[in-house]
Amino acid sequence: MNEEEDITGPPHRELYALLHVSPDASDEEIRRAYRQWAQVYHPDKYQDLHMKEVATQNFQRICEAYEILSDENKRQIYDIYGMEGLTSGLELGPRLSKVEEIKEELERLRRMKEQEKSLAHFRPSGMIMTNLSVPDFLDGDSFVRGMQMASQFQSQISKKNTLALGGNMAVNENSGGRAASLVLGHQISPAASAEFMVSFGLQSLVGVQTTRQLSQHSSATMGLAMSLQDGSINLSNVWTRQFSETANGNIQLVLGPESSITVGWQKKEEKMSAAGELKLGTSSFGVSAHCTRRFSSKSHGRIAGRFGSTALEIEVGGGRKLSNFSTVRMLYTIGIQGIFWKFEWRRGGQKIIVPILLSRHLNPLFAAGAFIFPTSAYFILKKFVVKPYYLKRERQKALENSEKTSTQVQEAMAAAQRAQKLLENVANRKRNKQMEVGGLVITEAKYGNLKNVKRSDQSGVTESASQVIDVTLPLNFLVTDSGQLKLHEGVKKSGIMGFCDPCPGEPKGLLIEYTCGGKRYEVTVGDHEELFIPREEHRI
């Protein structure tokens, strides 16, 4: 069972689970399921006030699910965006008859909300780079070779206008400089935008740039800039083309004192991204490429190379995600400029980069040691320090989450038990009928954190019972007259009538023990996996 899939799983399927139908069910199948559940939970069937109240609550849930799934437009919206889409202010009508139109309308509403939020907030970004040198330090000079600082603040000043203010400073040994820039962006139309920029300091210039969406898959950008120092003019053109959902390419042409042409491509997939670039200029040329591979949700590796008239180097390394906003990375570089370590820390839009020059000479023994030492140190720290720390923190978070959700879980389990109570008569009648003909009988079924369930079963301890719910009765209710039981793929089982989520945020599964024809069977399935019983391979 894939635990990561078990936690996330396919979205927006709870209503299908409630009616016990497939996400691909026809209108007739949905109508038939609604009638079946309505017969069980209709409030008029019960005289006891408590039972009538329970029936009313569950009947309302069934009616709401049927109202949404029986309406074509509402069902499409629910399948794409879930209940959030139905409550987001989307106007239903004949003009929204296609999935693409519904997606566009929902995206429009989301963009409007995002724009409203961004009006009151600045989006800051910045970078600090400190260049260190071990050879200079050993020669009695300063350990710090230079430093660069850059910062920018961008704000949405109106629905169509943005303003960005930036500044940077660089110090290298006995020389330095500074610069400031201002960029005003304007959205001319949904397919076109323009930017006006001015910069003072190291590169004093004034310029304008416009971007146009030429088609669904291509765009073009044209820029014109004039230097305020010598009056020279640069003209730039960039053409970008989307080759597929994961790949695009671009061509950039620059005409001016330093004319050049650059051809590049990028490819980004779920677990890997790569890019390459070829640049030819009047006085230089260069080729560069890099590839990043994601090994897990928290770690990645990187390899890059650069070759040209001013560079020849290879870079390898990796990084780890510390939180939703922070990432650290260490890189090892060897080239004609020497051997380097580079440490990076990123949080949001802020970056701290520390390149350390270890040696200017390409000594093979030293180069090998400079690579092996940090690599070995990383794996040792990961095994004996980092991993135990994160496991401890995750256990603490799980404990805190369990404490926070304990009331919610208790209420959900109480509601599930009340729903099961109304299924009891029919479920017992079906069970007895199956026992008479030697058909399918669910003897025990548990849903929840199955790791704890199995451990408690083997040890005879039931300390994890709070993370498990007994679902024997509702599953017997779902057994058909022909002696079969099917749970649909892609439907989270906590949404089935008589079920609930006993351990939010934890991987869940369903453990079933059943008999058929006098033989015993057992099967365990993931939270979103399909189940069809009886099957001979489940026999024990």
PDB file of N, CA, C and O in Angstrom, residues 427-443 472 476 479-483 514-519:
ATOM      1  N   ALA A 427     -29.142  -5.028   7.712  1.00  0.00           N
ATOM      2  CA  ALA A 427     -27.846  -5.705   7.628  1.00  0.00           C
ATOM      3  C   ALA A 427     -27.909  -7.107   8.239  1.00  0.00           C
ATOM      4  O   ALA A 427     -27.371  -8.072   7.677  1.00  0.00           O
ATOM      5  N   ASN A 428     -28.566  -7.226   9.396  1.00  0.00           N
ATOM      6  CA  ASN A 428     -28.693  -8.542  10.039  1.00  0.00           C
ATOM      7  C   ASN A 428     -29.543  -9.481   9.196  1.00  0.00           C
ATOM      8  O   ASN A 428     -29.270 -10.689   9.126  1.00  0.00           O
ATOM      9  N   ARG A 429     -30.581  -8.929   8.559  1.00  0.00           N
ATOM     10  CA  ARG A 429     -31.424  -9.769   7.707  1.00  0.00           C
ATOM     11  C   ARG A 429     -30.624 -10.280   6.504  1.00  0.00           C
ATOM     12  O   ARG A 429     -30.723 -11.459   6.126  1.00  0.00           O
ATOM     13  N   LYS A 430     -29.829  -9.423   5.900  1.00  0.00           N
ATOM     14  CA  LYS A 430     -28.997  -9.844   4.773  1.00  0.00           C
ATOM     15  C   LYS A 430     -27.956 -10.866   5.229  1.00  0.00           C
ATOM     16  O   LYS A 430     -27.689 -11.860   4.538  1.00  0.00           O
ATOM     17  N   ARG A 431     -27.373 -10.652   6.395  1.00  0.00           N
ATOM     18  CA  ARG A 431     -26.353 -11.557   6.923  1.00  0.00           C
ATOM     19  C   ARG A 431     -26.944 -12.944   7.155  1.00  0.00           C
ATOM     20  O   ARG A 431     -26.348 -13.965   6.764  1.00  0.00           O
ATOM     21  N   ASN A 432     -28.117 -12.999   7.776  1.00  0.00           N
ATOM     22  CA  ASN A 432     -28.753 -14.287   8.042  1.00  0.00           C
ATOM     23  C   ASN A 432     -29.099 -15.019   6.758  1.00  0.00           C
ATOM     24  O   ASN A 432     -28.959 -16.247   6.664  1.00  0.00           O
ATOM     25  N   LYS A 433     -29.549 -14.264   5.757  1.00  0.00           N
ATOM     26  CA  LYS A 433     -29.887 -14.886   4.472  1.00  0.00           C
ATOM     27  C   LYS A 433     -28.657 -15.492   3.809  1.00  0.00           C
ATOM     28  O   LYS A 433     -28.702 -16.600   3.252  1.00  0.00           O
ATOM     29  N   GLN A 434     -27.533 -14.768   3.863  1.00  0.00           N
ATOM     30  CA  GLN A 434     -26.292 -15.274   3.274  1.00  0.00           C
ATOM     31  C   GLN A 434     -25.775 -16.492   4.036  1.00  0.00           C
ATOM     32  O   GLN A 434     -25.227 -17.429   3.441  1.00  0.00           O
ATOM     33  N   MET A 435     -25.956 -16.514   5.362  1.00  0.00           N
ATOM     34  CA  MET A 435     -25.517 -17.664   6.146  1.00  0.00           C
ATOM     35  C   MET A 435     -26.335 -18.905   5.787  1.00  0.00           C
ATOM     36  O   MET A 435     -25.806 -20.024   5.747  1.00  0.00           O
ATOM     37  N   GLU A 436     -27.609 -18.731   5.499  1.00  0.00           N
ATOM     38  CA  GLU A 436     -28.466 -19.865   5.150  1.00  0.00           C
ATOM     39  C   GLU A 436     -28.048 -20.515   3.843  1.00  0.00           C
ATOM     40  O   GLU A 436     -28.118 -21.743   3.696  1.00  0.00           O
ATOM     41  N   VAL A 437     -27.590 -19.684   2.881  1.00  0.00           N
ATOM     42  CA  VAL A 437     -27.238 -20.236   1.560  1.00  0.00           C
ATOM     43  C   VAL A 437     -25.730 -20.430   1.400  1.00  0.00           C
ATOM     44  O   VAL A 437     -25.263 -20.773   0.301  1.00  0.00           O
ATOM     45  N   GLY A 438     -24.969 -20.209   2.482  1.00  0.00           N
ATOM     46  CA  GLY A 438     -23.515 -20.367   2.391  1.00  0.00           C
ATOM     47  C   GLY A 438     -22.861 -19.284   1.557  1.00  0.00           C
ATOM     48  O   GLY A 438     -21.846 -19.537   0.893  1.00  0.00           O
ATOM     49  N   GLY A 439     -23.452 -18.078   1.600  1.00  0.00           N
ATOM     50  CA  GLY A 439     -22.930 -16.968   0.803  1.00  0.00           C
ATOM     51  C   GLY A 439     -21.922 -16.122   1.551  1.00  0.00           C
ATOM     52  O   GLY A 439     -21.275 -16.582   2.505  1.00  0.00           O
ATOM     53  N   LEU A 440     -21.804 -14.871   1.139  1.00  0.00           N
ATOM     54  CA  LEU A 440     -20.794 -13.955   1.674  1.00  0.00           C
ATOM     55  C   LEU A 440     -21.267 -13.352   2.994  1.00  0.00           C
ATOM     56  O   LEU A 440     -22.305 -12.700   3.062  1.00  0.00           O
ATOM     57  N   VAL A 441     -20.460 -13.563   4.046  1.00  0.00           N
ATOM     58  CA  VAL A 441     -20.760 -13.012   5.371  1.00  0.00           C
ATOM     59  C   VAL A 441     -19.500 -12.308   5.879  1.00  0.00           C
ATOM     60  O   VAL A 441     -18.433 -12.923   5.976  1.00  0.00           O
ATOM     61  N   ILE A 442     -19.622 -11.024   6.188  1.00  0.00           N
ATOM     62  CA  ILE A 442     -18.509 -10.268   6.771  1.00  0.00           C
ATOM     63  C   ILE A 442     -18.477 -10.569   8.263  1.00  0.00           C
ATOM     64  O   ILE A 442     -19.378 -10.177   9.005  1.00  0.00           O
ATOM     65  N   THR A 443     -17.429 -11.262   8.707  1.00  0.00           N
ATOM     66  CA  THR A 443     -17.351 -11.617  10.127  1.00  0.00           C
ATOM     67  C   THR A 443     -16.717 -10.508  10.959  1.00  0.00           C
ATOM     68  O   THR A 443     -17.066 -10.319  12.127  1.00  0.00           O
ATOM     69  N   THR A 472     -18.159  -3.629  10.366  1.00  0.00           N
ATOM     70  CA  THR A 472     -18.719  -4.927   9.974  1.00  0.00           C
ATOM     71  C   THR A 472     -20.165  -4.784   9.534  1.00  0.00           C
ATOM     72  O   THR A 472     -20.585  -5.337   8.494  1.00  0.00           O
ATOM     73  N   ASN A 476     -21.874  -5.530   5.738  1.00  0.00           N
ATOM     74  CA  ASN A 476     -22.896  -6.563   5.547  1.00  0.00           C
ATOM     75  C   ASN A 476     -24.132  -5.981   4.871  1.00  0.00           C
ATOM     76  O   ASN A 476     -24.797  -6.653   4.083  1.00  0.00           O
ATOM     77  N   VAL A 479     -23.617  -5.862   1.047  1.00  0.00           N
ATOM     78  CA  VAL A 479     -23.546  -7.131   0.313  1.00  0.00           C
ATOM     79  C   VAL A 479     -24.817  -7.288  -0.527  1.00  0.00           C
ATOM     80  O   VAL A 479     -25.940  -7.106  -0.037  1.00  0.00           O
ATOM     81  N   THR A 480     -24.647  -7.601  -1.802  1.00  0.00           N
ATOM     82  CA  THR A 480     -25.799  -7.742  -2.697  1.00  0.00           C
ATOM     83  C   THR A 480     -26.507  -9.079  -2.468  1.00  0.00           C
ATOM     84  O   THR A 480     -25.972  -9.989  -1.809  1.00  0.00           O
ATOM     85  N   ASP A 481     -27.711  -9.216  -3.026  1.00  0.00           N
ATOM     86  CA  ASP A 481     -28.471 -10.470  -2.888  1.00  0.00           C
ATOM     87  C   ASP A 481     -27.742 -11.638  -3.534  1.00  0.00           C
ATOM     88  O   ASP A 481     -27.956 -12.799  -3.154  1.00  0.00           O
ATOM     89  N   SER A 482     -26.882 -11.345  -4.524  1.00  0.00           N
ATOM     90  CA  SER A 482     -26.125 -12.413  -5.190  1.00  0.00           C
ATOM     91  C   SER A 482     -24.871 -12.803  -4.418  1.00  0.00           C
ATOM     92  O   SER A 482     -24.101 -13.652  -4.881  1.00  0.00           O
ATOM     93  N   GLY A 483     -24.642 -12.175  -3.240  1.00  0.00           N
ATOM     94  CA  GLY A 483     -23.507 -12.552  -2.400  1.00  0.00           C
ATOM     95  C   GLY A 483     -22.194 -11.951  -2.838  1.00  0.00           C
ATOM     96  O   GLY A 483     -21.163 -12.639  -2.812  1.00  0.00           O
ATOM     97  N   TYR A 514     -13.899 -12.474   6.182  1.00  0.00           N
ATOM     98  CA  TYR A 514     -15.231 -12.909   5.755  1.00  0.00           C
ATOM     99  C   TYR A 514     -15.233 -14.409   5.474  1.00  0.00           C
ATOM    100  O   TYR A 514     -14.167 -15.041   5.348  1.00  0.00           O
ATOM    101  N   THR A 515     -16.414 -14.958   5.404  1.00  0.00           N
ATOM    102  CA  THR A 515     -16.592 -16.379   5.075  1.00  0.00           C
ATOM    103  C   THR A 515     -17.477 -16.494   3.851  1.00  0.00           C
ATOM    104  O   THR A 515     -18.333 -15.635   3.584  1.00  0.00           O
ATOM    105  N   CYS A 516     -17.279 -17.559   3.110  1.00  0.00           N
ATOM    106  CA  CYS A 516     -18.096 -17.828   1.927  1.00  0.00           C
ATOM    107  C   CYS A 516     -17.992 -19.323   1.631  1.00  0.00           C
ATOM    108  O   CYS A 516     -16.877 -19.852   1.494  1.00  0.00           O
ATOM    109  N   GLY A 517     -19.110 -19.999   1.592  1.00  0.00           N
ATOM    110  CA  GLY A 517     -19.101 -21.429   1.336  1.00  0.00           C
ATOM    111  C   GLY A 517     -18.406 -22.219   2.424  1.00  0.00           C
ATOM    112  O   GLY A 517     -17.785 -23.252   2.126  1.00  0.00           O
ATOM    113  N   GLY A 518     -18.437 -21.706   3.663  1.00  0.00           N
ATOM    114  CA  GLY A 518     -17.802 -22.398   4.772  1.00  0.00           C
ATOM    115  C   GLY A 518     -16.300 -22.208   4.847  1.00  0.00           C
ATOM    116  O   GLY A 518     -15.648 -22.831   5.689  1.00  0.00           O
ATOM    117  N   LYS A 519     -15.728 -21.342   4.009  1.00  0.00           N
ATOM    118  CA  LYS A 519     -14.288 -21.100   4.004  1.00  0.00           C
ATOM    119  C   LYS A 519     -14.012 -19.686   4.522  1.00  0.00           C
ATOM    120  O   LYS A 519     -14.831 -18.783   4.362  1.00  0.00           O
TER     121      LYS A 519
END
